[in-house]
Amino acid sequence: MRVAMIGTGYVGLVSGACFADFGHVVTCIDKDARKIDALNNGGIPIYEPGLQQLVAKNVEEDRLFFTTDPTDAIRNADAVFIAVGTPTRRGDGHADLSYVHAAAEEIAGLLDGFTVVVTKSTVPVGTGDEVDAIIRRTNPDADFAVVSNPEFLREGAAINDFKRPDRVVVGTDHEEAVKVMRELYRPLYLNETPIIVTQRRTSELIKYAANAFLAAKITFINEIADLCESVGANVQEVSRGIGLDNRIGGKFLHAGPGYGGSCFPKDTLALSRIGHEAGVDLKIVNSVIDVNAARKKRMADKVIDFLGGDVSGKTIALLGLAFKPNTDDMRDAPSIDIVTKLQESGATIRAYDPASMAEAGHIMKDVLFCDGPYHAIENSDAVVIVTEWDQFRALDLDRVKKLLREPNVVDLRNIYEPADMDDRGFKYTSVGRAY
Ligand code: UDX
């Protein structure tokens, strides 16, 4: 199959590289000439384990191409994917669809022969209909079908998620388009990955419902963690106790400082807007949004309270800034709220993150970015573990204790054991573990 992928952001690049690795011929298209130049010279604009090698291999084997000119790629394509950004529109939580609409117009003029136009970007219910209408209006003779095919990729695990997904969702009732989509995903089909073929609107909603449900699951366990702290229980054991029930499942039950990232915050807001406009008050989704936002803000207070209610003049070391490990993504990261509040309260911040310090440097002011975890900890009054990078899971705790001015540890990801930290002479607190 010949694939044109519009947008070389996170989703476009990972999907393009993986489709090429399946054996298809993929051309990734982006208006940003610098990005395309960099990609053609082996540079990867995002941090994603394994992606550089996957791109290099498929470029080398002549299945993956990068260009700013969509003409030939779209004319020759069996499927054109729209994988452009849908950021939150300023002020109202709506997904901004201007890039999707522009891509649809561009595609329309170039279609040649039957072509499947696939929306991979996360788009509100009904966007497939809009893309359909734009193409039809721009090029009434075009022979095409618009399909919704949402992605469920996690940053840091995106290649594995693409190649070994729990399911593939295809939204269309166009038979020929279903055939093309099945052919594209055939390597997965042979592995018996379920392919759900459904109506386009249902497919669009599946994506939002999945992300909102996961965000709700995390928010639920975070509230239970608060309760555990007050009643003397342990949230990790509660998670295990409920997660072993197959109806609940053990994943996404890690209590922490609140979810962040490029998807959950944006998609829950967008789903809330979709509900509002459809006259359906999505009370659970709205609560999840509010509870999570408040939680991220409250995490700094947890640190301040732990340090006796006053952090002015104190130095605090943050380990981890990205919204989760294995990414350099700082979007909606809890660290942003934590740093802001601690600085407002008079603390000096030292920080180390293995990947996101360059990104963080654009967002955070007056933070001393350090060369490693021990450098950050040196002469600090407390260390706060914000992101559970593997390299923070087995720190040399004797060294940590020697380097700290005071042996204070706030572990917002529960990666150390309270009893063990106590034995080692740390003053330690974590999330939802009263013992
Ligand atoms: C998510 C979805 O998982 C993915 O399917 C979708 O396509 C995009 O959004 P991503 O944002 O990359 O992926 O990260 P994910 O691993 O889902 O984590 C999201 C946030 O939830 C992170 O801030 C993480 O720390 C937090 N989280 C996750 C928890 O606090 N507890 C958990 O148990 C799981």
GROMACS .gro file of C-alpha atoms and ligand atoms in nm:
model
  469
    1MET     CA    1   0.000   0.000   0.000
    2ARG     CA    2   0.107   0.357  -0.057
    3VAL     CA    3   0.046   0.592   0.234
    4ALA     CA    4   0.067   0.971   0.262
    5MET     CA    5   0.092   1.096   0.621
    6ILE     CA    6   0.012   1.464   0.670
    7GLY     CA    7   0.182   1.602   0.982
    8THR     CA    8   0.513   1.483   1.124
    9GLY     CA    9   0.424   1.548   1.486
   10TYR     CA   10   0.420   1.273   1.741
   11VAL     CA   11   0.137   1.066   1.597
   12GLY     CA   12   0.225   1.119   1.230
   13LEU     CA   13   0.589   1.030   1.270
   14VAL     CA   14   0.534   0.720   1.483
   15SER     CA   15   0.245   0.596   1.265
   16GLY     CA   16   0.436   0.668   0.943
   17ALA     CA   17   0.748   0.487   1.061
   18CYS     CA   18   0.546   0.188   1.185
   19PHE     CA   19   0.340   0.157   0.865
   20ALA     CA   20   0.668   0.167   0.668
   21ASP     CA   21   0.804  -0.104   0.895
   22PHE     CA   22   0.496  -0.313   0.813
   23GLY     CA   23   0.616  -0.298   0.450
   24HIS     CA   24   0.406  -0.012   0.312
   25VAL     CA   25   0.558   0.282   0.124
   26VAL     CA   26   0.501   0.593   0.334
   27THR     CA   27   0.559   0.959   0.258
   28CYS     CA   28   0.540   1.194   0.555
   29ILE     CA   29   0.446   1.549   0.464
   30ASP     CA   30   0.491   1.863   0.670
   31LYS     CA   31   0.481   2.233   0.589
   32ASP     CA   32   0.771   2.297   0.824
   33ALA     CA   33   1.073   2.281   0.590
   34ARG     CA   34   1.322   2.281   0.877
   35LYS     CA   35   1.157   1.976   1.029
   36ILE     CA   36   1.157   1.794   0.695
   37ASP     CA   37   1.522   1.887   0.633
   38ALA     CA   38   1.614   1.759   0.976
   39LEU     CA   39   1.423   1.433   0.920
   40ASN     CA   40   1.592   1.386   0.582
   41ASN     CA   41   1.924   1.425   0.760
   42GLY     CA   42   1.847   1.164   1.024
   43GLY     CA   43   1.725   1.405   1.295
   44ILE     CA   44   1.416   1.321   1.503
   45PRO     CA   45   1.223   1.619   1.640
   46ILE     CA   46   1.070   1.429   1.934
   47TYR     CA   47   1.200   1.207   2.210
   48GLU     CA   48   1.064   0.856   2.165
   49PRO     CA   49   1.266   0.544   2.246
   50GLY     CA   50   1.342   0.338   1.934
   51LEU     CA   51   1.202   0.589   1.685
   52GLN     CA   52   1.532   0.711   1.545
   53GLN     CA   53   1.643   0.357   1.460
   54LEU     CA   54   1.303   0.268   1.313
   55VAL     CA   55   1.301   0.578   1.092
   56ALA     CA   56   1.663   0.524   0.982
   57LYS     CA   57   1.598   0.159   0.893
   58ASN     CA   58   1.292   0.235   0.681
   59VAL     CA   59   1.453   0.534   0.509
   60GLU     CA   60   1.750   0.313   0.428
   61GLU     CA   61   1.520   0.046   0.284
   62ASP     CA   62   1.335   0.302   0.067
   63ARG     CA   63   0.995   0.272   0.232
   64LEU     CA   64   0.988   0.601   0.425
   65PHE     CA   65   1.017   0.947   0.271
   66PHE     CA   66   0.985   1.304   0.401
   67THR     CA   67   0.877   1.602   0.194
   68THR     CA   68   0.714   1.943   0.209
   69ASP     CA   69   0.542   1.886  -0.126
   70PRO     CA   70   0.226   1.677  -0.092
   71THR     CA   71   0.149   1.653  -0.466
   72ASP     CA   72   0.297   1.319  -0.574
   73ALA     CA   73   0.249   1.144  -0.243
   74ILE     CA   74  -0.125   1.221  -0.233
   75ARG     CA   75  -0.186   1.153  -0.602
   76ASN     CA   76  -0.029   0.808  -0.568
   77ALA     CA   77  -0.169   0.719  -0.226
   78ASP     CA   78  -0.413   0.441  -0.141
   79ALA     CA   79  -0.463   0.611   0.194
   80VAL     CA   80  -0.395   0.967   0.309
   81PHE     CA   81  -0.372   1.009   0.686
   82ILE     CA   82  -0.446   1.339   0.856
   83ALA     CA   83  -0.224   1.345   1.165
   84VAL     CA   84  -0.204   1.716   1.237
   85GLY     CA   85  -0.241   1.875   1.579
   86THR     CA   86  -0.576   1.951   1.742
   87PRO     CA   87  -0.467   2.176   2.030
   88THR     CA   88  -0.710   2.320   2.282
   89ARG     CA   89  -0.855   2.641   2.139
   90ARG     CA   90  -0.771   2.928   2.365
   91GLY     CA   91  -1.040   3.014   2.614
   92ASP     CA   92  -1.304   2.746   2.569
   93GLY     CA   93  -1.164   2.393   2.572
   94HIS     CA   94  -1.273   2.320   2.214
   95ALA     CA   95  -1.034   2.128   1.993
   96ASP     CA   96  -0.890   2.367   1.734
   97LEU     CA   97  -0.966   2.204   1.398
   98SER     CA   98  -0.809   2.462   1.170
   99TYR     CA   99  -0.515   2.234   1.081
  100VAL     CA  100  -0.750   1.943   1.007
  101HIS     CA  101  -0.969   2.160   0.783
  102ALA     CA  102  -0.665   2.301   0.601
  103ALA     CA  103  -0.532   1.949   0.543
  104ALA     CA  104  -0.870   1.838   0.403
  105GLU     CA  105  -0.869   2.126   0.155
  106GLU     CA  106  -0.517   2.054   0.049
  107ILE     CA  107  -0.588   1.684  -0.001
  108ALA     CA  108  -0.905   1.751  -0.200
  109GLY     CA  109  -0.730   1.914  -0.495
  110LEU     CA  110  -0.476   1.636  -0.526
  111LEU     CA  111  -0.686   1.320  -0.507
  112ASP     CA  112  -0.644   1.089  -0.804
  113GLY     CA  113  -0.836   0.759  -0.821
  114PHE     CA  114  -1.013   0.606  -0.521
  115THR     CA  115  -0.839   0.719  -0.204
  116VAL     CA  116  -0.916   0.660   0.162
  117VAL     CA  117  -0.878   0.976   0.370
  118VAL     CA  118  -0.813   0.880   0.732
  119THR     CA  119  -0.841   1.109   1.032
  120LYS     CA  120  -0.586   0.993   1.289
  121SER     CA  121  -0.588   1.321   1.477
  122THR     CA  122  -0.818   1.318   1.780
  123VAL     CA  123  -1.121   1.506   1.655
  124PRO     CA  124  -1.467   1.586   1.793
  125VAL     CA  125  -1.762   1.375   1.690
  126GLY     CA  126  -1.877   1.486   1.347
  127THR     CA  127  -1.537   1.603   1.220
  128GLY     CA  128  -1.526   1.316   0.970
  129ASP     CA  129  -1.847   1.455   0.821
  130GLU     CA  130  -1.685   1.799   0.797
  131VAL     CA  131  -1.373   1.661   0.629
  132ASP     CA  132  -1.601   1.474   0.388
  133ALA     CA  133  -1.794   1.793   0.310
  134ILE     CA  134  -1.479   2.003   0.261
  135ILE     CA  135  -1.330   1.755   0.014
  136ARG     CA  136  -1.661   1.716  -0.172
  137ARG     CA  137  -1.702   2.093  -0.197
  138THR     CA  138  -1.341   2.157  -0.305
  139ASN     CA  139  -1.329   1.873  -0.558
  140PRO     CA  140  -1.677   1.746  -0.655
  141ASP     CA  141  -1.526   1.478  -0.884
  142ALA     CA  142  -1.306   1.319  -0.620
  143ASP     CA  143  -1.351   0.947  -0.552
  144PHE     CA  144  -1.280   0.900  -0.181
  145ALA     CA  145  -1.405   0.780   0.158
  146VAL     CA  146  -1.333   0.947   0.491
  147VAL     CA  147  -1.248   0.704   0.771
  148SER     CA  148  -1.189   0.765   1.141
  149ASN     CA  149  -0.896   0.564   1.280
  150PRO     CA  150  -0.801   0.699   1.624
  151GLU     CA  151  -0.462   0.632   1.778
  152PHE     CA  152  -0.407   0.504   2.129
  153LEU     CA  153  -0.032   0.559   2.151
  154ARG     CA  154   0.135   0.635   2.481
  155GLU     CA  155   0.439   0.856   2.466
  156GLY     CA  156   0.748   0.658   2.553
  157ALA     CA  157   0.585   0.331   2.446
  158ALA     CA  158   0.439   0.445   2.115
  159ILE     CA  159   0.612   0.200   1.881
  160ASN     CA  160   0.510  -0.098   2.089
  161ASP     CA  161   0.156   0.044   2.123
  162PHE     CA  162   0.134   0.082   1.744
  163LYS     CA  163   0.271  -0.263   1.666
  164ARG     CA  164   0.097  -0.453   1.945
  165PRO     CA  165  -0.225  -0.264   2.009
  166ASP     CA  166  -0.515  -0.395   2.216
  167ARG     CA  167  -0.740  -0.309   1.924
  168VAL     CA  168  -0.764  -0.108   1.604
  169VAL     CA  169  -1.074   0.105   1.555
  170VAL     CA  170  -1.194   0.182   1.202
  171GLY     CA  171  -1.492   0.412   1.160
  172THR     CA  172  -1.662   0.391   0.821
  173ASP     CA  173  -1.940   0.204   0.644
  174HIS     CA  174  -1.765   0.222   0.307
  175GLU     CA  175  -1.677  -0.136   0.207
  176GLU     CA  176  -1.387  -0.053  -0.020
  177ALA     CA  177  -1.237   0.170   0.250
  178VAL     CA  178  -1.264  -0.111   0.505
  179LYS     CA  179  -1.066  -0.334   0.267
  180VAL     CA  180  -0.789  -0.075   0.237
  181MET     CA  181  -0.776  -0.030   0.617
  182ARG     CA  182  -0.761  -0.406   0.674
  183GLU     CA  183  -0.477  -0.432   0.423
  184LEU     CA  184  -0.287  -0.152   0.598
  185TYR     CA  185  -0.317  -0.324   0.935
  186ARG     CA  186  -0.284  -0.678   0.796
  187PRO     CA  187   0.035  -0.759   0.993
  188LEU     CA  188  -0.166  -0.703   1.313
  189TYR     CA  189  -0.466  -0.893   1.185
  190LEU     CA  190  -0.247  -1.202   1.147
  191ASN     CA  191  -0.163  -1.161   1.518
  192GLU     CA  192  -0.536  -1.164   1.587
  193THR     CA  193  -0.552  -0.802   1.701
  194PRO     CA  194  -0.923  -0.719   1.714
  195ILE     CA  195  -1.021  -0.471   1.443
  196ILE     CA  196  -1.342  -0.293   1.534
  197VAL     CA  197  -1.526  -0.166   1.230
  198THR     CA  198  -1.793   0.079   1.329
  199GLN     CA  199  -1.968   0.399   1.226
  200ARG     CA  200  -1.746   0.704   1.189
  201ARG     CA  201  -1.904   0.901   1.473
  202THR     CA  202  -1.883   0.606   1.708
  203SER     CA  203  -1.515   0.567   1.627
  204GLU     CA  204  -1.452   0.934   1.698
  205LEU     CA  205  -1.624   0.900   2.032
  206ILE     CA  206  -1.437   0.581   2.125
  207LYS     CA  207  -1.114   0.779   2.136
  208TYR     CA  208  -1.249   1.046   2.371
  209ALA     CA  209  -1.433   0.795   2.587
  210ALA     CA  210  -1.117   0.583   2.625
  211ASN     CA  211  -0.902   0.876   2.733
  212ALA     CA  212  -1.168   1.020   2.963
  213PHE     CA  213  -1.220   0.681   3.125
  214LEU     CA  214  -0.848   0.637   3.190
  215ALA     CA  215  -0.823   0.992   3.326
  216ALA     CA  216  -1.120   0.913   3.552
  217LYS     CA  217  -0.956   0.592   3.673
  218ILE     CA  218  -0.641   0.781   3.773
  219THR     CA  219  -0.841   1.059   3.935
  220PHE     CA  220  -1.049   0.807   4.126
  221ILE     CA  221  -0.745   0.635   4.275
  222ASN     CA  222  -0.593   0.975   4.355
  223GLU     CA  223  -0.900   1.061   4.562
  224ILE     CA  224  -0.882   0.723   4.732
  225ALA     CA  225  -0.515   0.802   4.807
  226ASP     CA  226  -0.623   1.118   4.990
  227LEU     CA  227  -0.868   0.911   5.189
  228CYS     CA  228  -0.599   0.654   5.268
  229GLU     CA  229  -0.380   0.927   5.413
  230SER     CA  230  -0.663   1.041   5.641
  231VAL     CA  231  -0.790   0.703   5.758
  232GLY     CA  232  -0.458   0.520   5.789
  233ALA     CA  233  -0.468   0.294   5.482
  234ASN     CA  234  -0.234   0.213   5.194
  235VAL     CA  235  -0.342   0.305   4.840
  236GLN     CA  236  -0.104   0.064   4.668
  237GLU     CA  237  -0.268  -0.223   4.849
  238VAL     CA  238  -0.613  -0.082   4.773
  239SER     CA  239  -0.514  -0.063   4.402
  240ARG     CA  240  -0.399  -0.422   4.406
  241GLY     CA  241  -0.705  -0.529   4.597
  242ILE     CA  242  -0.945  -0.375   4.351
  243GLY     CA  243  -0.731  -0.420   4.037
  244LEU     CA  244  -0.729  -0.798   4.064
  245ASP     CA  245  -1.101  -0.786   3.999
  246ASN     CA  246  -1.106  -0.843   3.622
  247ARG     CA  247  -1.394  -0.603   3.586
  248ILE     CA  248  -1.171  -0.325   3.719
  249GLY     CA  249  -0.820  -0.423   3.602
  250GLY     CA  250  -0.494  -0.323   3.766
  251LYS     CA  251  -0.367  -0.069   3.513
  252PHE     CA  252  -0.390   0.307   3.554
  253LEU     CA  253  -0.441   0.275   3.927
  254HIS     CA  254  -0.113   0.434   4.036
  255ALA     CA  255  -0.181   0.727   4.263
  256GLY     CA  256   0.041   1.028   4.199
  257PRO     CA  257   0.052   1.404   4.154
  258GLY     CA  258  -0.226   1.407   3.890
  259TYR     CA  259  -0.225   1.326   3.520
  260GLY     CA  260  -0.065   1.554   3.262
  261GLY     CA  261   0.054   1.524   2.905
  262SER     CA  262  -0.068   1.607   2.562
  263CYS     CA  263  -0.384   1.395   2.561
  264PHE     CA  264  -0.575   1.352   2.886
  265PRO     CA  265  -0.601   1.722   2.977
  266LYS     CA  266  -0.689   1.827   2.621
  267ASP     CA  267  -0.924   1.540   2.543
  268THR     CA  268  -1.121   1.555   2.869
  269LEU     CA  269  -1.178   1.926   2.811
  270ALA     CA  270  -1.282   1.865   2.452
  271LEU     CA  271  -1.520   1.585   2.556
  272SER     CA  272  -1.675   1.814   2.814
  273ARG     CA  273  -1.735   2.071   2.536
  274ILE     CA  274  -1.880   1.808   2.305
  275GLY     CA  275  -2.122   1.707   2.582
  276HIS     CA  276  -2.213   2.066   2.657
  277GLU     CA  277  -2.294   2.138   2.294
  278ALA     CA  278  -2.496   1.819   2.260
  279GLY     CA  279  -2.697   1.920   2.568
  280VAL     CA  280  -2.553   1.634   2.778
  281ASP     CA  281  -2.395   1.740   3.105
  282LEU     CA  282  -2.099   1.503   3.147
  283LYS     CA  283  -2.073   1.541   3.523
  284ILE     CA  284  -1.808   1.274   3.577
  285VAL     CA  285  -1.582   1.412   3.305
  286ASN     CA  286  -1.623   1.765   3.441
  287SER     CA  287  -1.536   1.649   3.794
  288VAL     CA  288  -1.230   1.464   3.669
  289ILE     CA  289  -1.104   1.784   3.504
  290ASP     CA  290  -1.160   1.994   3.818
  291VAL     CA  291  -1.030   1.737   4.067
  292ASN     CA  292  -0.712   1.678   3.867
  293ALA     CA  293  -0.639   2.048   3.820
  294ALA     CA  294  -0.684   2.111   4.193
  295ARG     CA  295  -0.465   1.813   4.278
  296LYS     CA  296  -0.173   1.934   4.067
  297LYS     CA  297  -0.189   2.268   4.247
  298ARG     CA  298  -0.216   2.102   4.588
  299MET     CA  299   0.103   1.897   4.548
  300ALA     CA  300   0.320   2.200   4.628
  301ASP     CA  301   0.121   2.250   4.950
  302LYS     CA  302   0.195   1.891   5.040
  303VAL     CA  303   0.567   1.972   5.014
  304ILE     CA  304   0.528   2.297   5.206
  305ASP     CA  305   0.329   2.133   5.487
  306PHE     CA  306   0.582   1.853   5.509
  307LEU     CA  307   0.859   2.108   5.553
  308GLY     CA  308   0.680   2.274   5.844
  309GLY     CA  309   0.463   2.523   5.658
  310ASP     CA  310   0.736   2.761   5.541
  311VAL     CA  311   0.977   2.706   5.255
  312SER     CA  312   1.107   3.060   5.217
  313GLY     CA  313   1.483   3.056   5.189
  314LYS     CA  314   1.483   2.678   5.146
  315THR     CA  315   1.630   2.491   4.850
  316ILE     CA  316   1.422   2.211   4.705
  317ALA     CA  317   1.546   1.951   4.456
  318LEU     CA  318   1.299   1.814   4.202
  319LEU     CA  319   1.374   1.480   4.042
  320GLY     CA  320   1.178   1.451   3.717
  321LEU     CA  321   0.996   1.730   3.535
  322ALA     CA  322   0.829   1.558   3.237
  323PHE     CA  323   0.465   1.456   3.285
  324LYS     CA  324   0.580   1.093   3.290
  325PRO     CA  325   0.903   0.898   3.227
  326ASN     CA  326   1.054   0.825   2.884
  327THR     CA  327   0.939   1.149   2.729
  328ASP     CA  328   1.067   1.505   2.713
  329ASP     CA  329   0.708   1.631   2.700
  330MET     CA  330   0.629   1.903   2.953
  331ARG     CA  331   0.271   1.970   2.844
  332ASP     CA  332   0.049   2.006   3.151
  333ALA     CA  333   0.315   1.840   3.365
  334PRO     CA  334   0.242   1.853   3.741
  335SER     CA  335   0.599   1.982   3.789
  336ILE     CA  336   0.494   2.317   3.641
  337ASP     CA  337   0.236   2.384   3.915
  338ILE     CA  338   0.473   2.254   4.180
  339VAL     CA  339   0.764   2.475   4.076
  340THR     CA  340   0.545   2.784   4.039
  341LYS     CA  341   0.393   2.752   4.386
  342LEU     CA  342   0.718   2.663   4.562
  343GLN     CA  343   0.892   2.961   4.402
  344GLU     CA  344   0.602   3.191   4.497
  345SER     CA  345   0.649   3.065   4.850
  346GLY     CA  346   1.013   3.169   4.851
  347ALA     CA  347   1.192   2.841   4.773
  348THR     CA  348   1.488   2.802   4.539
  349ILE     CA  349   1.447   2.516   4.292
  350ARG     CA  350   1.717   2.283   4.164
  351ALA     CA  351   1.598   2.018   3.919
  352TYR     CA  352   1.709   1.727   3.711
  353ASP     CA  353   1.524   1.538   3.438
  354PRO     CA  354   1.697   1.299   3.197
  355ALA     CA  355   1.511   1.432   2.891
  356SER     CA  356   1.291   1.735   2.948
  357MET     CA  357   1.520   2.007   3.083
  358ALA     CA  358   1.550   2.186   2.749
  359GLU     CA  359   1.169   2.193   2.720
  360ALA     CA  360   1.132   2.291   3.086
  361GLY     CA  361   1.378   2.577   3.031
  362HIS     CA  362   1.121   2.742   2.800
  363ILE     CA  363   0.849   2.718   3.064
  364MET     CA  364   1.015   2.757   3.404
  365LYS     CA  365   1.211   3.058   3.518
  366ASP     CA  366   1.494   3.072   3.773
  367VAL     CA  367   1.529   2.697   3.807
  368LEU     CA  368   1.883   2.564   3.836
  369PHE     CA  369   1.890   2.271   3.593
  370CYS     CA  370   2.145   2.020   3.719
  371ASP     CA  371   2.378   1.759   3.569
  372GLY     CA  372   2.228   1.460   3.745
  373PRO     CA  373   2.014   1.357   4.042
  374TYR     CA  374   2.295   1.389   4.295
  375HIS     CA  375   2.393   1.732   4.165
  376ALA     CA  376   2.031   1.844   4.214
  377ILE     CA  377   2.012   1.701   4.565
  378GLU     CA  378   2.339   1.861   4.682
  379ASN     CA  379   2.280   2.111   4.965
  380SER     CA  380   1.902   2.097   4.925
  381ASP     CA  381   1.661   2.097   5.218
  382ALA     CA  382   1.437   1.838   5.056
  383VAL     CA  383   1.410   1.621   4.749
  384VAL     CA  384   1.077   1.581   4.568
  385ILE     CA  385   1.038   1.289   4.329
  386VAL     CA  386   0.795   1.413   4.063
  387THR     CA  387   0.846   1.171   3.772
  388GLU     CA  388   0.925   0.800   3.814
  389TRP     CA  389   1.219   0.768   3.573
  390ASP     CA  390   1.387   0.429   3.624
  391GLN     CA  391   1.715   0.593   3.718
  392PHE     CA  392   1.547   0.745   4.027
  393ARG     CA  393   1.420   0.409   4.150
  394ALA     CA  394   1.753   0.286   4.282
  395LEU     CA  395   1.934   0.596   4.402
  396ASP     CA  396   2.231   0.551   4.634
  397LEU     CA  397   2.035   0.652   4.941
  398ASP     CA  398   2.339   0.689   5.166
  399ARG     CA  399   2.479   0.936   4.917
  400VAL     CA  400   2.143   1.114   4.894
  401LYS     CA  401   2.135   1.149   5.272
  402LYS     CA  402   2.489   1.285   5.288
  403LEU     CA  403   2.423   1.537   5.011
  404LEU     CA  404   2.096   1.671   5.153
  405ARG     CA  405   2.113   1.947   5.413
  406GLU     CA  406   1.810   1.786   5.580
  407PRO     CA  407   1.704   1.425   5.504
  408ASN     CA  408   1.359   1.517   5.367
  409VAL     CA  409   1.209   1.312   5.084
  410VAL     CA  410   0.868   1.373   4.925
  411ASP     CA  411   0.796   1.082   4.691
  412LEU     CA  412   0.500   1.174   4.472
  413ARG     CA  413   0.525   0.847   4.273
  414ASN     CA  414   0.555   0.597   4.561
  415ILE     CA  415   0.878   0.449   4.430
  416TYR     CA  416   1.036   0.398   4.775
  417GLU     CA  417   0.909   0.205   5.077
  418PRO     CA  418   0.807   0.413   5.380
  419ALA     CA  419   0.941   0.165   5.639
  420ASP     CA  420   1.275   0.135   5.458
  421MET     CA  421   1.314   0.512   5.428
  422ASP     CA  422   1.233   0.543   5.796
  423ASP     CA  423   1.498   0.283   5.886
  424ARG     CA  424   1.752   0.476   5.683
  425GLY     CA  425   1.681   0.790   5.882
  426PHE     CA  426   1.489   0.986   5.623
  427LYS     CA  427   1.189   1.200   5.697
  428TYR     CA  428   0.972   1.061   5.421
  429THR     CA  429   0.625   1.110   5.281
  430SER     CA  430   0.455   0.968   4.973
  431VAL     CA  431   0.106   0.951   4.824
  432GLY     CA  432  -0.178   0.765   4.994
  433ARG     CA  433   0.039   0.548   5.217
  434ALA     CA  434  -0.024   0.600   5.583
  435TYR     CA  435   0.207   0.302   5.650
  436UDX     C1  436  -0.240   0.872   2.688
  436UDX     C2  437  -0.316   0.743   2.658
  436UDX     O1  438  -0.269   0.638   2.744
  436UDX     C3  439  -0.299   0.705   2.513
  436UDX     O2  440  -0.376   0.589   2.483
  436UDX     C4  441  -0.350   0.822   2.428
  436UDX     O3  442  -0.337   0.795   2.291
  436UDX     C5  443  -0.273   0.949   2.463
  436UDX     O4  444  -0.286   0.975   2.602
  436UDX     P1  445   0.010   0.945   2.736
  436UDX     O5  446  -0.046   1.082   2.761
  436UDX     O6  447   0.132   0.932   2.651
  436UDX     O7  448  -0.101   0.850   2.672
  436UDX     O8  449   0.053   0.883   2.877
  436UDX     P2  450  -0.008   0.782   2.984
  436UDX     O9  451   0.092   0.675   3.006
  436UDX    O10  452  -0.143   0.740   2.951
  436UDX    O11  453  -0.008   0.875   3.115
  436UDX     C6  454  -0.086   0.994   3.121
  436UDX     C7  455  -0.074   1.060   3.256
  436UDX    O12  456  -0.138   0.983   3.357
  436UDX     C8  457   0.070   1.080   3.305
  436UDX    O13  458   0.078   1.207   3.366
  436UDX     C9  459   0.089   0.971   3.407
  436UDX    O14  460   0.185   1.002   3.506
  436UDX    C10  461  -0.051   0.962   3.466
  436UDX     N1  462  -0.079   0.831   3.524
  436UDX    C11  463  -0.092   0.721   3.445
  436UDX    C12  464  -0.098   0.820   3.661
  436UDX    O15  465  -0.087   0.918   3.736
  436UDX     N2  466  -0.130   0.698   3.713
  436UDX    C13  467  -0.143   0.587   3.637
  436UDX    O16  468  -0.175   0.480   3.693
  436UDX    C14  469  -0.124   0.598   3.499
   0.00000   0.00000   0.00000
